[in-house]
Coordinates of C-alpha atoms in Angstrom, one line a residue:
X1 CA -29.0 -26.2 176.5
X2 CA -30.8 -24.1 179.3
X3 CA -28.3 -22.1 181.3
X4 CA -27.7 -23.3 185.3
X5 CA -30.7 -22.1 187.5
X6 CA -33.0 -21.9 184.4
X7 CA -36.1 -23.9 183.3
X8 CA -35.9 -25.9 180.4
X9 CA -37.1 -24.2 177.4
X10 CA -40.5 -25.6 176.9
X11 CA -41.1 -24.9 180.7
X12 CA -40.6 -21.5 180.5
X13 CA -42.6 -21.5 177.2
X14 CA -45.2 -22.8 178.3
X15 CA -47.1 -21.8 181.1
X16 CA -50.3 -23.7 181.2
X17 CA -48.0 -26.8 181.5
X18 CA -46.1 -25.5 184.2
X19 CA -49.4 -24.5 185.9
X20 CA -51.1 -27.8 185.2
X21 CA -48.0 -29.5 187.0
X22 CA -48.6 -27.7 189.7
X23 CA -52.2 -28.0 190.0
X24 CA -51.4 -31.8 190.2
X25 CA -49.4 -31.6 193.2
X26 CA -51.7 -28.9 194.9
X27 CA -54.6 -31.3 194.3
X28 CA -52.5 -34.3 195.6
X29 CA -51.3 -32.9 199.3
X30 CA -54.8 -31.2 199.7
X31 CA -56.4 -34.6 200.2
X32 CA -53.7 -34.9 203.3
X33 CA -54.7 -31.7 205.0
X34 CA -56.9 -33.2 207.4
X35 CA -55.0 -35.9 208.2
X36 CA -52.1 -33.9 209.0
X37 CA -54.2 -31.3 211.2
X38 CA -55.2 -34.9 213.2
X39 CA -51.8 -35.9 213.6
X40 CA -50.8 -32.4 215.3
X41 CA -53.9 -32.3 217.6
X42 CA -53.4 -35.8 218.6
X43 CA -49.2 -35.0 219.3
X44 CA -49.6 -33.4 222.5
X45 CA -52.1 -35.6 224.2
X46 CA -50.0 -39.3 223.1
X47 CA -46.9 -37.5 223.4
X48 CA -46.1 -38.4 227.0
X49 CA -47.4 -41.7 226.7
X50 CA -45.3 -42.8 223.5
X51 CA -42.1 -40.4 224.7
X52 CA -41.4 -41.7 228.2
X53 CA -40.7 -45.2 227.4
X54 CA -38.4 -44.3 224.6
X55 CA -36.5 -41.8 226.5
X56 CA -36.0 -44.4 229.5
X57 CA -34.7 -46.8 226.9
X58 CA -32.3 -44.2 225.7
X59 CA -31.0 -43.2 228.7
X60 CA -30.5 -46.8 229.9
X61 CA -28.4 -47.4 226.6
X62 CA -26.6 -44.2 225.9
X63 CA -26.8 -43.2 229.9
X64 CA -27.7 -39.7 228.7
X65 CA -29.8 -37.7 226.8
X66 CA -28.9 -35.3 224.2
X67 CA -30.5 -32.5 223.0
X68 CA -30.9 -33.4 219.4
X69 CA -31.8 -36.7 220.3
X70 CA -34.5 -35.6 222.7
X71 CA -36.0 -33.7 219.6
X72 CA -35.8 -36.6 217.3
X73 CA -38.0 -38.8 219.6
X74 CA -40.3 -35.9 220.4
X75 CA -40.5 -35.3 216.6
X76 CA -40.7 -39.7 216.1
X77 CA -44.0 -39.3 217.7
X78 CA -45.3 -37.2 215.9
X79 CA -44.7 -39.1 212.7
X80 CA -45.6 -42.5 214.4
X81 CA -49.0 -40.7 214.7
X82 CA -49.0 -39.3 211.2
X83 CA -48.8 -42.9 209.7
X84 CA -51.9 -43.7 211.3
X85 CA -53.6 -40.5 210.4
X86 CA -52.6 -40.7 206.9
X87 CA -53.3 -44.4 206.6
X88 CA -56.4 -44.8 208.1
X89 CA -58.0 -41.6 208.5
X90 CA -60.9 -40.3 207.8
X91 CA -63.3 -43.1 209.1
X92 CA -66.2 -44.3 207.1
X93 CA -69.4 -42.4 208.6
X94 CA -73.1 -42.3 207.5
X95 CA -75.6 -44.9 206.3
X96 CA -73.6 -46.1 202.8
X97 CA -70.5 -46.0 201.3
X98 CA -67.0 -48.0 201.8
X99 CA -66.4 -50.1 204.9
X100 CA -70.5 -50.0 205.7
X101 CA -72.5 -51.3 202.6
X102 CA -69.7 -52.2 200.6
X103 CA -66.4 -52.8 200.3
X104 CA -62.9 -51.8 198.4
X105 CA -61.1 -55.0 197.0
X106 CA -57.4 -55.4 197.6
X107 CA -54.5 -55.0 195.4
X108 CA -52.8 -58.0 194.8
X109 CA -50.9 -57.5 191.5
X110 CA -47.5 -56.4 192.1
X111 CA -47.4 -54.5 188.4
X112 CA -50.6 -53.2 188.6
X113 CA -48.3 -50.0 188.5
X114 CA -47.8 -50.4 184.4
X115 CA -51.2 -50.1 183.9
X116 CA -51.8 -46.9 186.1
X117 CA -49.2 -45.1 183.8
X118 CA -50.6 -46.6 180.8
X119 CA -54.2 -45.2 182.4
X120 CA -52.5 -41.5 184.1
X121 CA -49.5 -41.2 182.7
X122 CA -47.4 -39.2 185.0
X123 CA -50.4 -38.1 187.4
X124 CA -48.8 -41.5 189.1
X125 CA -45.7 -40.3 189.9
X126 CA -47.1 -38.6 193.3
X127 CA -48.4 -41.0 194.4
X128 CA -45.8 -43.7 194.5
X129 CA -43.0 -40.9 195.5
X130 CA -45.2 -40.0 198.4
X131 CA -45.5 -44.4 199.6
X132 CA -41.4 -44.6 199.3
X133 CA -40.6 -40.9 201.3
X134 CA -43.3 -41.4 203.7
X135 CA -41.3 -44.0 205.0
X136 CA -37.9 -43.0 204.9
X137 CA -38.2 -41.6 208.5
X138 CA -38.8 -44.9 209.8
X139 CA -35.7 -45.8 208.2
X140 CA -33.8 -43.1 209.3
X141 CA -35.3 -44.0 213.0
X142 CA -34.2 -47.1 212.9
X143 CA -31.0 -46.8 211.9
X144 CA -29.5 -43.6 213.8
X145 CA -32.1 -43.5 216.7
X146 CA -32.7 -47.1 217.8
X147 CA -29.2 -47.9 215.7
X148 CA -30.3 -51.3 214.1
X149 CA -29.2 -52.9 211.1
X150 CA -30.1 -52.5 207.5
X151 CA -32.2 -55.7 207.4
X152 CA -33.8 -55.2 210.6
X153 CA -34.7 -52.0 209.9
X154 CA -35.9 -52.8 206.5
X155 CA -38.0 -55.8 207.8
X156 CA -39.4 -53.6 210.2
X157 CA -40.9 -51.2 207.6
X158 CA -42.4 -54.3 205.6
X159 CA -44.3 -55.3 208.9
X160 CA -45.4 -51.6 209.4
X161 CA -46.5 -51.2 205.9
X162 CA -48.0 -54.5 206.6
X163 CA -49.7 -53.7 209.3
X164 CA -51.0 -50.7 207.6
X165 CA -52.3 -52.7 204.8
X166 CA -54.0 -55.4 206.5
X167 CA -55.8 -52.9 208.4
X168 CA -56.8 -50.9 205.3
X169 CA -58.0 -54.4 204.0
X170 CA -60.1 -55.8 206.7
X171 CA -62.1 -52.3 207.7
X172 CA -59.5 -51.6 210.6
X173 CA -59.6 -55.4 211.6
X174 CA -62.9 -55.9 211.5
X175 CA -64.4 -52.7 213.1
X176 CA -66.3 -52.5 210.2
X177 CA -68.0 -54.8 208.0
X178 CA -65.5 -53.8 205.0
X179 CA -62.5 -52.7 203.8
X180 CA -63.0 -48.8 203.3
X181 CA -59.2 -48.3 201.6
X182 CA -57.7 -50.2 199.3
X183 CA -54.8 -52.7 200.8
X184 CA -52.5 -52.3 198.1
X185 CA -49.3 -54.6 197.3
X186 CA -47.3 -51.9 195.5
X187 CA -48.1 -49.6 198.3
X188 CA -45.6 -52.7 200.3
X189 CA -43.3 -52.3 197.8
X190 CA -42.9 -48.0 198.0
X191 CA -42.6 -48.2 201.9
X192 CA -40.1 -51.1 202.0
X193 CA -38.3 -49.0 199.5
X194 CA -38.8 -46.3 201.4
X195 CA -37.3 -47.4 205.4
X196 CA -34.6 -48.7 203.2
X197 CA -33.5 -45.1 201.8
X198 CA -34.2 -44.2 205.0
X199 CA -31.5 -46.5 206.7
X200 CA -28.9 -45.9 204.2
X201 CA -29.6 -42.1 204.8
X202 CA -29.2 -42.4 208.2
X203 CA -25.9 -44.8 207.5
X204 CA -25.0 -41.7 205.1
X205 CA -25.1 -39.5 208.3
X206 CA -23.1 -41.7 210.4
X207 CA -20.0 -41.3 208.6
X208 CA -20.4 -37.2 208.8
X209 CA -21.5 -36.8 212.6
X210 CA -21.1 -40.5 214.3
X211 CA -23.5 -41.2 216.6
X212 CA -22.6 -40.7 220.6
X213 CA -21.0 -43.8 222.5
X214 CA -23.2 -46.0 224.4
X215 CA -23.2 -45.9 228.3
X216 CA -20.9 -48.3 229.7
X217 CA -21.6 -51.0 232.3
X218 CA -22.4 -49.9 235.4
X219 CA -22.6 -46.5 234.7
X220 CA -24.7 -44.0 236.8
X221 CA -24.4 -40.3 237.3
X222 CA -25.0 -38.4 240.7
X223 CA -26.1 -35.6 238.7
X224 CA -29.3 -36.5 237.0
X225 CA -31.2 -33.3 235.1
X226 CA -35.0 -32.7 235.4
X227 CA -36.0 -34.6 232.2
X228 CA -34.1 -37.8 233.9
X229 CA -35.6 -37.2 237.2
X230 CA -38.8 -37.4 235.3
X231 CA -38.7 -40.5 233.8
X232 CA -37.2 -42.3 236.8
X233 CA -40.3 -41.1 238.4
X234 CA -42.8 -42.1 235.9
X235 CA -41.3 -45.6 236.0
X236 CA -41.1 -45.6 239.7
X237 CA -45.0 -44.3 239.4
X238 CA -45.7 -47.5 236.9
X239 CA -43.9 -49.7 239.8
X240 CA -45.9 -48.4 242.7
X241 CA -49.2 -48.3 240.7
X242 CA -48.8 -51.7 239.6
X243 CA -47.8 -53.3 242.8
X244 CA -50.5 -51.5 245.1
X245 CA -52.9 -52.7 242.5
X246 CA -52.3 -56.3 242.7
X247 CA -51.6 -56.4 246.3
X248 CA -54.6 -54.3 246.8
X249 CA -57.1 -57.3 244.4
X250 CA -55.3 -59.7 246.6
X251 CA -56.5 -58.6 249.9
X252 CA -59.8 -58.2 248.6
X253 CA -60.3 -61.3 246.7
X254 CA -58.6 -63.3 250.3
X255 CA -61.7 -61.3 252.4
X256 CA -64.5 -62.3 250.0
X257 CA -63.1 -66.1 250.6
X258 CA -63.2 -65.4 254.4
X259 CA -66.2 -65.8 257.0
X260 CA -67.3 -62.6 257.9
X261 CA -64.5 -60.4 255.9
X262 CA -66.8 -59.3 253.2
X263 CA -67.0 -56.4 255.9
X264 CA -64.1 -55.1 254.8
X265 CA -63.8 -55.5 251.5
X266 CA -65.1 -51.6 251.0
X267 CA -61.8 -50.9 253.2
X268 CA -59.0 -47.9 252.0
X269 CA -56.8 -51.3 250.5
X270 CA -55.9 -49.6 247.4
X271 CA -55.1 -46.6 249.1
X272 CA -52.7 -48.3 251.7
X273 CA -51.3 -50.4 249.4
X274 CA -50.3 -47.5 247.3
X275 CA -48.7 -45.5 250.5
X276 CA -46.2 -48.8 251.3
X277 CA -45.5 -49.8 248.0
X278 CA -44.3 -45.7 247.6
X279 CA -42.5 -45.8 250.7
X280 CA -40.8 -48.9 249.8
X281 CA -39.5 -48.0 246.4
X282 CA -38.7 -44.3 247.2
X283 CA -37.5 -44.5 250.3
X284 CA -36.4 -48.0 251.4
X285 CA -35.1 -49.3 247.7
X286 CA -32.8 -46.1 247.6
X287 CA -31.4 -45.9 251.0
X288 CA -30.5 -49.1 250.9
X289 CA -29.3 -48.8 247.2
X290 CA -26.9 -46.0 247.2
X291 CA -29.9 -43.7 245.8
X292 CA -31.1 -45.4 242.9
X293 CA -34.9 -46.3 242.8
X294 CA -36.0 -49.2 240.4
X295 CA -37.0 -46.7 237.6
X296 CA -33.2 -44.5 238.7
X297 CA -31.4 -47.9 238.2
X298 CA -33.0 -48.3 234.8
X299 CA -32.1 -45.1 233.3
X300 CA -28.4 -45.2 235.2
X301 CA -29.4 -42.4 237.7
X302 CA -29.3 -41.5 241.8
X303 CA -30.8 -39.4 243.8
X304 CA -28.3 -38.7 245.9
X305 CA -26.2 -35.6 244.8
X306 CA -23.8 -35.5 246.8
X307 CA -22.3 -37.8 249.8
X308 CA -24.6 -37.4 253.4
X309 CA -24.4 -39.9 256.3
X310 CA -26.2 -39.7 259.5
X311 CA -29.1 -37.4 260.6
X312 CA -28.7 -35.2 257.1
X313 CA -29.1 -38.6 255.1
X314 CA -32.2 -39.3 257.0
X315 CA -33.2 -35.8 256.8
X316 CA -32.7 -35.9 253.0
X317 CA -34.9 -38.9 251.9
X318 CA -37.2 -37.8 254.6
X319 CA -37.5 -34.6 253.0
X320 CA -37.3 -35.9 249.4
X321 CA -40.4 -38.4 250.0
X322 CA -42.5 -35.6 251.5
X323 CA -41.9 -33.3 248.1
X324 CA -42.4 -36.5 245.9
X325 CA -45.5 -37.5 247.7
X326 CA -46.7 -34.0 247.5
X327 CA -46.0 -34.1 243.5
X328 CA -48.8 -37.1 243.8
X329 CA -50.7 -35.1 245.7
X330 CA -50.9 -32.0 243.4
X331 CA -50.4 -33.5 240.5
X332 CA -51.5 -30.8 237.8
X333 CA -49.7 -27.9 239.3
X334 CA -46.8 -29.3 241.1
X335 CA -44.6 -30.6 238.6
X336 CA -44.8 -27.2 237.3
X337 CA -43.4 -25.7 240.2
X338 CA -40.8 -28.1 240.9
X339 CA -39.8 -27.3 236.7
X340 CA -39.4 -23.9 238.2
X341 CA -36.9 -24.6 240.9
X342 CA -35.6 -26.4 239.0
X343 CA -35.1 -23.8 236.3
X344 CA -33.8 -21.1 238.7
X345 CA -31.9 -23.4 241.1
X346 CA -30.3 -26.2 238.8
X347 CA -31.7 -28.5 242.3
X348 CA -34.2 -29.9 243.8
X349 CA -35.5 -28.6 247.4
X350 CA -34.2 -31.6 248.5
X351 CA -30.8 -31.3 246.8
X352 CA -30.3 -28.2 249.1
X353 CA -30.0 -30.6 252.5

C-alpha cells in the first residue's frame, strides 16, 4: 500500500504513463483557450449591461449589497458569457466545412456514452467531467445567489443546456444553413447533473455561513452608498429615456396627422421630452416622495440624507438636479469625478447642503 501523499506504485514507475495522462488533459483545455480569451474580452463591455439589473434585484430583496455578493454577480457574468463562448464559439467561417456546406447530425442516443468508452476508453472521462462541472456554478447561482429551490434550479439548468443544444443543433437558430456542433443528448444529461451538484453545494454552504436576511417590508435607508446611487440612477435613466421616447413618437406621429404640422415635425421633441420627463422623476417624484425616485423606491433607497425643510430643501434638490443633469451632460468623465467625491468625502456635493 502506497504511503499518504504518495503515487501509487505503477505511477511512480512509470513515467510515460504519467506523462501520457497528462498530455490528455493538456490537449483537452487547449481547445478552450480561445474561448476563454473571448469570454474575458467580452466581460468588461456586457458587464454593465448584465450587472445592473441583477444588482437592482438584489438590493430590492436583500435591501443591501454585500461585498461578497457584489463579486459573485460581477464574477456570474463572466461565466454567463463563458457558456456562450465555450458552447458556441468559434463560428463557422470560409467557403466549406460545418454549418456552411454541410452539416453535424445530433445526438440522440442517451447511451451513446458506452460506446465512446468502448471506442476511447478513458480519453472520455474529460469530457463528460468537464459537461457536469461546467455547470455547477449555475447551480451554485441558483441556489445561494438568486436562493431558489432544488428543482427550480435544476430545471433551470435543463433549459440552459437546452438552449445550448438546440442552438448547437440548428447552426445558432438558423444563422446558418447547418448545425456546425454537435447537439448532444448526453451533453443534457452532464449539465443537469451538473446545476444539480451545484445546488446541493450551495445548500452545503448554507449550513456553514447562512445566507444574509432579506429586506423587510418597507424598508429604505437614508444612507444609500455610491454603487446604490448608481443603480437607482441607471433605472431612473431607463425611466426617463423610455418615457421621453414615446412621448416624443407621440407628438410627432399627432403632427404628421395634422394640416400644416408636418412643419414641425423636425422640432427638438425628443430633446424636450427628455428635459420634463427628468425633471419630473428627479425632482418632482422625490420631493413629493420623501426622496425616493422610481428607480430609489425599487432598490429601497432616498436621496435625502438627512431631514431639510424650507429654502435648504429647495436648495438641495435644486442643487442635486443641476449635478445629475450635469452627469448626463458629461457623461464619460463625470461619473468619474463624482466616484472621486465620493471616495474622499463619503457624500455627494449635494449631500453637503
Amino acid at each position: 500500500m502506497a504511503s499518504r501523499g504518495a503515487l501509487p506504485h505503477n505511477v511512480r514507475t512509470n513515467p510515460a504513463r504519467r506523462t501520457g495522462n497528462m498530455n490528455l488533459i493538456r490537449h483537452f483545455l487547449a481547445g478552450y483557450t480561445e474561448n476563454f480569451l473571448l469570454a474575458l474580452v467580452l466581460w468588461p463591455m456586457a458587464s454593465i449591461a448584465l450587472t445592473l439589473p441583477i444588482l437592482a434585484w438584489l438590493y430590492h430583496r436583500d435591501g443591501r449589497l454585500r461585498l461578497g455578493t457584489g463579486m459573485s454577480t460581477y464574477l456570474a457574468v463572466l461565466y454567463l458569457l463563458g457558456i456562450g463562448c465555450f458552447t458556441l464559439w468559434p463560428l463557422p467561417s470560409g467557403s466549406s466545412g460545418p454549418g456552411i456546406t454541410y452539416g453535424i447530425p445530433w445526438q440522440l442516443d442517451p447511451l451513446a456514452f458506452i460506446g465512446d468508452f468502448a471506442r476511447d476508453g478513458v480519453r472520455t472521462l474529460p469530457q463528460i467531467a468537464f459537461n457536469v462541472v461546467f455547470f455547477m456554478p449555475l447551480g451554485f447561482i441558483a441556489g445561494r445567489l438568486l436562493r431558489w429551490g432544488f428543482w427550480r434550479s435544476v430545471l433551470t439548468g435543463l433549459a440552459v443546456s437546452l438552449c445550448v443544444e438546440a442552438a448547437q443543433g440548428t447552426g445558432l437558430f438558423g444563422i446558418y444553413p447547418y448545425a456546425y456542433r454537435t447537439a448532444d443528448v448526453d451533453d443534457l444529461i452532464y449539465n443537469t447533473s451538473g446545476a444539480a451538484l451545484g445546488w446541493l453545494a450551495a445548500a452545503a454552504l448554507s449550513r456553514v455561513l447562512p445566507p444574509g436576511a432579506l429586506a423587510e417590508e418597507g424598508e429604505v435607508t437614508h444612507e444609500p452608498g455610491f454603487v446604490r446611487r448608481c443603480v437607482a440612477f441607471w433605472l431612473d435613466t431607463l425611466i426617463v429615456t423610455l418615457a421621453s421616447t414615446v412621448v416624443a413618437g407621440i407628438v410627432v406621429l399627432v403632427l404628421h396627422n395634422v394640416p400644416g404640422g408636418e412643419r414641425w415635425v423636425d422640432g427638438p421633441w425628443a430633446l424636450a421630452a427628455g428635459c420634463v420627463a427628468f425633471v419630473l422623476v428627479e425632482l418632482v417624484r422625490p420631493a413629493m416622495s420623501g426622496g425616493s425616485t422610481p428607480g430609489g423606491a425599487f432598490v429601497r433607497m432616498s436621496c435625502e440624507t438627512r431631514p431639510r425643510t424650507g429654502v435648504r430643501r429647495a436648495a438641495f434638490y435644486v442643487a442635486r438636479l443641476m449635478v445629475l443633469g450635469g452627469a448626463y451632460l458629461f457623461l464619460p468623465m463625470a461619473w468619474p469625478l463624482l466616484a472621486l467625491f465620493y471616495l474622499f468625502v463619503r457624500q455627494m456635493p449635494y449631500d453637503l447642503i
